[in-house]
């Protein structure tokens, strides 16, 4: 009856729980998924990125970032900062306008939505009459000019969004003064661009899509100049002094127009097709930047020859005789130039170009010769090759930290030294409490080391394992090296490269020992590499061993991929982590578990066939254990035949994931293609829905049996120094847990240090536990006499942990997908259990020990289990009594890849992927909280007292 | 499988002839069998020579019940005193004593061959429209054998009738445990799994809960067919087919409950192999009783492990005038409660 009773409420414990646990999603790391709009405020020096899911993110100096979400979750189409204000306006694809403000609240700035507005036409007018195509926030900060599809321009007041009807600029009014012959009704269709005169705020330039451009005077409410372009217009750009402007066109040309009071209908100064003479793609945006030396920078997006380079995503920079077409690996969403915003300055003097591509942010230094790339301190493209696994290491010793940074800096020599040009706002968050590393394994065989200490996830170092193997891709086959006379002068930039040379290189498991600098990584084709950190380049032979996990089992046929071919002879490795041992599992199935003991110099690895132990000191295989059930044909044949056994829903979700990946990657042919994919996706979803209605989903209810497939799959490996055989002597041991609910324990004999090379390491099987519920074993842990988890290898030796209590009796904690069970040691008897699945219907996906400190007192902390379930909930379960402490919904249960990607840190934080390119960071602890905290102040504007005053008023109103 | 034939009591003949006759009657000429009988005390005794054969015939009163087991499947330990009495005690605890008197001894096979496969429990605390069914999975190779699906059911709420999502049994696998009990049917709505309500839980969650409890699964259902419900405190039950009386004892003996609990607890234990030795069950360090319910059981069904009829066949050796026992209903001589649902007994 006990489980029907409410757990007793202990008020003391309840209060303590409040001091220990708290759930917060603190910050999103990485690159926004499906960005759709870009904005920049030279005044605040902040950049804004909008996404297709309605998010808006602001970035300034490292650590300065804000996020907002439109309730509608619609695509953000345009972002415009209000000049000289802490405000911005977003336009969504449902034609709604939103005003956002940065306001200070309890010492830090916050981004808040203030107003929303949808432009309404007179009753009966078509929707296109009010469909907004161009937005111009006027420098007076009082009004917005809204160009529409109908060609009319509406004026709304800020911040109220009140429509000022008497100030509307109708197409009729514009056409009055245009000569009859060059115009008709249709020439005023669709306002393509609205630009305010840089010197005279009373004049705005209006560009219509048919090619007509007019200069409108706001005071006299009439057209002062006509510019009769013949080509379909894409965009407009004023030159700094307002004497000329540039228009760019659909046919890949741009035109320079003079503006003077003499000629009210001037002819173009020049008309250029930069990549002619063959038909070119549209130039969708152009900048004309003046410099002191007189040669302008002409920077434009697109314009490539249609036939041969039409599929490139390029931005060209022309400066005198220098010309480069930066070639991006994904579609360019938008870009801006950072130039002198000082109104008094005579020239633009551009310093950097910031390009938002669909999958990454690229910043190019325009001041340094060769226009090198600037290394962004944030917005890293986590997914430049798909993430396959991640591993978090807390509290990195300074020595190791510096060595990793120095190895990384040697890799980054080709980056510009320019300080990060987007530097608005002030980061006021306290310094991160410790140095944390997040390691991500990627499909292309690389491991990336990220500084995960603070708000900015920064790439420190990139490790590639490819060099150890012979692959089809020739490293000399470099697409970037183009000769001098190549035309167009394309230069590939960016790191996003989703195409893996060989999927077998993919990294599946990572283990880093922060004390010794040993790193073990394991991959898709059964490869296990042990590496050591070295500060020098080196050329050496990697010791190679094979582990036959099937042992003498006969008659099995592996139908999966072949093992990777190794490079013979010495291999050159750059400074950093250098492999010295390679173990290849046979059959070469994906490595499913990995453990490294840097003190005993042992590495253990497991696949779906069994597990093995390798002595990386003596470079000798200690033993292998086959865990395979003889009837398990599926595991033997390899990954290809697996599909059959997957449940329907799984299959569908995989299909959906795959499709979404395809749709995001293959979107090379521009917008039209993207819509097609989207439609196809929508159709697919509808089809599956109908299918589900016709044949309702059924679930088979069947007990697990020893004969089920993949029972031998090794899920977890664990080294422990504990009492395995008798209670008087403890010894090293290796524990393994399988998918079929079996736990194996081996006692190890590790020779003492002075004889380490002379005597072999021995292993004997000491125990085998079969959990009767046969659920997969997720995690194994030994608790010492004080019920504290055993410390990590070398942790005690470095005085960073108390030595484990070897007096009291040890306990074994086995976490399966369904239950938590505590057993006594050395004689195994069951002590406690928590049957999670039977009670709640959820299953354990991840379980990690985390240390929780009290926010009230410094001297109290405790260890608990942080558990992620298949429903996306996070539960905290006490040790060793296995009592549920608290529970938080964290990830949507449909988000299979998010749940699979989750990692917990040792101090109650965690990360999971919210998209292929973004980690959400969360915290379960009241004490350790990494979240952005920053202030954006109104910069002092001497030239404009009005701005200053209004800023003061704002501040006064707030306080 | 029953065979009935008569023998001349005064001239029993030799054991070998009798053995041959048994083989002939059962059409198993080349199968080695063990022959046993029950004596007046209910003990199962062997027949393997002329002497005990004669003794058996002479003591038959008037019915001699003979058990035949295939030799390779034979359970020698079954023989001995008290085997039958033990069984009887268990049964008599379950059943009302007066039911016993109505009928003569009925043959059952070895108690070891029997084990509960399902039961209806908690009748006294559940609404009449619900049924709580316990499925005993352990020890049998039989699959649980059912599927569940999403669906919707109508509930009475303060706001009137409302359609709410529910979980339903969608399919029973022929020959599976679920089907063989006859207590679950397609379109029964699943309300609870081992005491935990399923409302608000997804199909996948309920699936996981059932699998996690699969060794001792207790499902509370609202049967799609409400005509077979047990009616409490009444002597009539609306049942299918022959409506018969079923007076259910208000106080059911607890001995069965305890017996079941013991089984469950021991079966929950994991197994350990130390130093590649023999597998052993892992003992409990601190025994805790986590029993779920007060198990008021009204029915207890047993099933022989050997499903086939050949290996163990029962012979009713009677005088011409002897009465015949027709079914295996030995497990539950209260045939009224059995007939309450024609499908309860399946083999």
mmCIF file of N, CA and C in Angstrom, chain A residues 81-141:
data_model
loop_
_atom_site.group_PDB
_atom_site.id
_atom_site.type_symbol
_atom_site.label_atom_id
_atom_site.label_comp_id
_atom_site.label_asym_id
_atom_site.label_seq_id
_atom_site.Cartn_x
_atom_site.Cartn_y
_atom_site.Cartn_z
ATOM 1 N N UNK A 81 16.389 48.652 -36.503
ATOM 2 C CA UNK A 81 16.600 49.409 -35.262
ATOM 3 C C UNK A 81 16.103 50.823 -35.473
ATOM 4 N N UNK A 82 15.482 51.389 -34.456
ATOM 5 C CA UNK A 82 15.093 52.797 -34.524
ATOM 6 C C UNK A 82 16.370 53.613 -34.311
ATOM 7 N N UNK A 83 16.639 54.554 -35.198
ATOM 8 C CA UNK A 83 17.903 55.283 -35.101
ATOM 9 C C UNK A 83 18.078 55.904 -33.712
ATOM 10 N N UNK A 84 19.237 55.741 -33.182
ATOM 11 C CA UNK A 84 19.626 56.357 -31.909
ATOM 12 C C UNK A 84 18.680 56.013 -30.761
ATOM 13 N N UNK A 85 18.162 54.815 -30.764
ATOM 14 C CA UNK A 85 17.261 54.398 -29.698
ATOM 15 C C UNK A 85 17.593 52.961 -29.301
ATOM 16 N N UNK A 86 17.138 52.584 -28.087
ATOM 17 C CA UNK A 86 17.247 51.179 -27.677
ATOM 18 C C UNK A 86 15.989 50.437 -28.089
ATOM 19 N N UNK A 87 15.614 50.627 -29.327
ATOM 20 C CA UNK A 87 14.364 50.039 -29.800
ATOM 21 C C UNK A 87 14.546 49.463 -31.183
ATOM 22 N N UNK A 88 13.762 48.470 -31.478
ATOM 23 C CA UNK A 88 13.791 47.936 -32.825
ATOM 24 C C UNK A 88 12.414 47.466 -33.218
ATOM 25 N N UNK A 89 12.213 47.379 -34.525
ATOM 26 C CA UNK A 89 10.923 46.977 -35.068
ATOM 27 C C UNK A 89 11.145 45.726 -35.895
ATOM 28 N N UNK A 90 10.290 44.735 -35.696
ATOM 29 C CA UNK A 90 10.384 43.523 -36.516
ATOM 30 C C UNK A 90 9.128 43.395 -37.353
ATOM 31 N N UNK A 91 9.311 42.863 -38.540
ATOM 32 C CA UNK A 91 8.191 42.574 -39.433
ATOM 33 C C UNK A 91 8.138 41.059 -39.603
ATOM 34 N N UNK A 92 6.973 40.481 -39.329
ATOM 35 C CA UNK A 92 6.820 39.033 -39.481
ATOM 36 C C UNK A 92 6.120 38.712 -40.801
ATOM 37 N N UNK A 93 6.148 37.432 -41.153
ATOM 38 C CA UNK A 93 5.554 37.083 -42.438
ATOM 39 C C UNK A 93 4.022 37.070 -42.383
ATOM 40 N N UNK A 94 3.441 37.329 -41.205
ATOM 41 C CA UNK A 94 1.989 37.524 -41.174
ATOM 42 C C UNK A 94 1.641 38.997 -41.270
ATOM 43 N N UNK A 95 2.631 39.811 -41.688
ATOM 44 C CA UNK A 95 2.467 41.242 -41.925
ATOM 45 C C UNK A 95 2.276 42.034 -40.634
ATOM 46 N N UNK A 96 2.637 41.450 -39.499
ATOM 47 C CA UNK A 96 2.516 42.203 -38.249
ATOM 48 C C UNK A 96 3.840 42.874 -37.921
ATOM 49 N N UNK A 97 3.747 44.051 -37.288
ATOM 50 C CA UNK A 97 4.929 44.792 -36.858
ATOM 51 C C UNK A 97 5.019 44.730 -35.340
ATOM 52 N N UNK A 98 6.200 44.587 -34.829
ATOM 53 C CA UNK A 98 6.395 44.480 -33.385
ATOM 54 C C UNK A 98 7.493 45.436 -32.967
ATOM 55 N N UNK A 99 7.225 46.149 -31.897
ATOM 56 C CA UNK A 99 8.217 47.076 -31.365
ATOM 57 C C UNK A 99 8.828 46.475 -30.108
ATOM 58 N N UNK A 100 10.139 46.334 -30.124
ATOM 59 C CA UNK A 100 10.861 45.756 -28.984
ATOM 60 C C UNK A 100 11.727 46.836 -28.353
ATOM 61 N N UNK A 101 11.866 46.759 -27.035
ATOM 62 C CA UNK A 101 12.694 47.740 -26.332
ATOM 63 C C UNK A 101 13.669 47.045 -25.412
ATOM 64 N N UNK A 102 14.813 47.644 -25.274
ATOM 65 C CA UNK A 102 15.771 47.201 -24.262
ATOM 66 C C UNK A 102 15.620 48.135 -23.084
ATOM 67 N N UNK A 103 15.170 47.584 -21.981
ATOM 68 C CA UNK A 103 14.962 48.436 -20.824
ATOM 69 C C UNK A 103 15.669 47.845 -19.638
ATOM 70 N N UNK A 104 16.090 48.734 -18.768
ATOM 71 C CA UNK A 104 16.807 48.235 -17.598
ATOM 72 C C UNK A 104 15.840 47.851 -16.503
ATOM 73 N N UNK A 105 16.137 46.718 -15.926
ATOM 74 C CA UNK A 105 15.268 46.204 -14.882
ATOM 75 C C UNK A 105 16.149 45.512 -13.863
ATOM 76 N N UNK A 106 16.066 45.918 -12.651
ATOM 77 C CA UNK A 106 16.897 45.429 -11.535
ATOM 78 C C UNK A 106 18.352 45.246 -11.953
ATOM 79 N N UNK A 107 18.874 46.310 -12.516
ATOM 80 C CA UNK A 107 20.311 46.365 -12.763
ATOM 81 C C UNK A 107 20.782 45.783 -14.073
ATOM 82 N N UNK A 108 19.900 45.137 -14.827
ATOM 83 C CA UNK A 108 20.326 44.571 -16.103
ATOM 84 C C UNK A 108 19.295 44.910 -17.168
ATOM 85 N N UNK A 109 19.752 44.945 -18.411
ATOM 86 C CA UNK A 109 18.830 45.258 -19.497
ATOM 87 C C UNK A 109 18.029 44.028 -19.878
ATOM 88 N N UNK A 110 16.810 44.281 -20.301
ATOM 89 C CA UNK A 110 15.957 43.188 -20.753
ATOM 90 C C UNK A 110 15.313 43.569 -22.067
ATOM 91 N N UNK A 111 15.098 42.581 -22.894
ATOM 92 C CA UNK A 111 14.433 42.808 -24.172
ATOM 93 C C UNK A 111 12.964 42.484 -23.989
ATOM 94 N N UNK A 112 12.124 43.470 -24.296
ATOM 95 C CA UNK A 112 10.681 43.238 -24.123
ATOM 96 C C UNK A 112 9.922 43.712 -25.337
ATOM 97 N N UNK A 113 8.862 43.009 -25.629
ATOM 98 C CA UNK A 113 7.990 43.458 -26.705
ATOM 99 C C UNK A 113 7.048 44.503 -26.136
ATOM 100 N N UNK A 114 6.986 45.664 -26.815
ATOM 101 C CA UNK A 114 6.183 46.755 -26.278
ATOM 102 C C UNK A 114 4.833 46.858 -26.962
ATOM 103 N N UNK A 115 4.862 46.813 -28.269
ATOM 104 C CA UNK A 115 3.616 46.986 -29.033
ATOM 105 C C UNK A 115 3.631 46.066 -30.226
ATOM 106 N N UNK A 116 2.444 45.783 -30.681
ATOM 107 C CA UNK A 116 2.330 45.066 -31.947
ATOM 108 C C UNK A 116 1.258 45.746 -32.775
ATOM 109 N N UNK A 117 1.317 45.525 -34.071
ATOM 110 C CA UNK A 117 0.462 46.292 -34.956
ATOM 111 C C UNK A 117 0.357 45.578 -36.287
ATOM 112 N N UNK A 118 -0.841 45.555 -36.810
ATOM 113 C CA UNK A 118 -1.017 45.045 -38.171
ATOM 114 C C UNK A 118 -1.709 46.121 -38.981
ATOM 115 N N UNK A 119 -1.108 46.480 -40.098
ATOM 116 C CA UNK A 119 -1.616 47.561 -40.940
ATOM 117 C C UNK A 119 -2.924 47.125 -41.590
ATOM 118 N N UNK A 120 -3.957 47.978 -41.444
ATOM 119 C CA UNK A 120 -5.253 47.628 -42.032
ATOM 120 C C UNK A 120 -5.597 48.651 -43.095
ATOM 121 N N UNK A 121 -6.034 48.199 -44.241
ATOM 122 C CA UNK A 121 -6.439 49.083 -45.324
ATOM 123 C C UNK A 121 -7.899 49.455 -45.152
ATOM 124 N N UNK A 122 -8.391 50.284 -46.062
ATOM 125 C CA UNK A 122 -9.823 50.601 -46.022
ATOM 126 C C UNK A 122 -10.638 49.335 -46.259
ATOM 127 N N UNK A 123 -11.859 49.269 -45.766
ATOM 128 C CA UNK A 123 -12.653 48.060 -45.931
ATOM 129 C C UNK A 123 -12.780 47.689 -47.395
ATOM 130 N N UNK A 124 -12.646 46.436 -47.703
ATOM 131 C CA UNK A 124 -12.811 45.965 -49.071
ATOM 132 C C UNK A 124 -11.551 45.978 -49.895
ATOM 133 N N UNK A 125 -10.492 46.542 -49.374
ATOM 134 C CA UNK A 125 -9.269 46.576 -50.178
ATOM 135 C C UNK A 125 -8.570 45.218 -50.117
ATOM 136 N N UNK A 126 -7.872 44.877 -51.176
ATOM 137 C CA UNK A 126 -7.188 43.565 -51.196
ATOM 138 C C UNK A 126 -6.075 43.526 -50.153
ATOM 139 N N UNK A 127 -5.724 42.329 -49.704
ATOM 140 C CA UNK A 127 -4.664 42.225 -48.688
ATOM 141 C C UNK A 127 -3.340 42.815 -49.155
ATOM 142 N N UNK A 128 -3.114 42.771 -50.469
ATOM 143 C CA UNK A 128 -1.838 43.279 -50.970
ATOM 144 C C UNK A 128 -1.718 44.776 -50.730
ATOM 145 N N UNK A 129 -2.861 45.455 -50.550
ATOM 146 C CA UNK A 129 -2.830 46.906 -50.354
ATOM 147 C C UNK A 129 -2.031 47.260 -49.116
ATOM 148 N N UNK A 130 -2.043 46.362 -48.141
ATOM 149 C CA UNK A 130 -1.349 46.669 -46.893
ATOM 150 C C UNK A 130 -0.212 45.703 -46.610
ATOM 151 N N UNK A 131 0.124 44.866 -47.568
ATOM 152 C CA UNK A 131 1.236 43.935 -47.375
ATOM 153 C C UNK A 131 2.541 44.728 -47.377
ATOM 154 N N UNK A 132 3.231 44.727 -46.234
ATOM 155 C CA UNK A 132 4.402 45.589 -46.088
ATOM 156 C C UNK A 132 5.603 44.947 -46.784
ATOM 157 N N UNK A 133 6.289 45.731 -47.601
ATOM 158 C CA UNK A 133 7.472 45.222 -48.294
ATOM 159 C C UNK A 133 8.731 45.970 -47.870
ATOM 160 N N UNK A 134 8.573 47.207 -47.448
ATOM 161 C CA UNK A 134 9.757 47.978 -47.056
ATOM 162 C C UNK A 134 9.423 48.798 -45.821
ATOM 163 N N UNK A 135 10.392 48.877 -44.913
ATOM 164 C CA UNK A 135 10.193 49.635 -43.673
ATOM 165 C C UNK A 135 11.321 50.655 -43.566
ATOM 166 N N UNK A 136 10.958 51.898 -43.274
ATOM 167 C CA UNK A 136 11.976 52.912 -43.041
ATOM 168 C C UNK A 136 11.708 53.604 -41.714
ATOM 169 N N UNK A 137 12.531 53.310 -40.703
ATOM 170 C CA UNK A 137 12.400 54.090 -39.468
ATOM 171 C C UNK A 137 13.066 55.433 -39.693
ATOM 172 N N UNK A 138 12.282 56.500 -39.571
ATOM 173 C CA UNK A 138 12.815 57.815 -39.887
ATOM 174 C C UNK A 138 13.742 58.280 -38.767
ATOM 175 N N UNK A 139 14.724 59.084 -39.136
ATOM 176 C CA UNK A 139 15.733 59.495 -38.151
ATOM 177 C C UNK A 139 15.118 60.389 -37.072
ATOM 178 N N UNK A 140 13.922 60.905 -37.317
ATOM 179 C CA UNK A 140 13.251 61.697 -36.279
ATOM 180 C C UNK A 140 12.811 60.810 -35.123
ATOM 181 N N UNK A 141 12.816 59.493 -35.317
ATOM 182 C CA UNK A 141 12.417 58.490 -34.327
ATOM 183 C C UNK A 141 10.935 58.562 -33.999
#
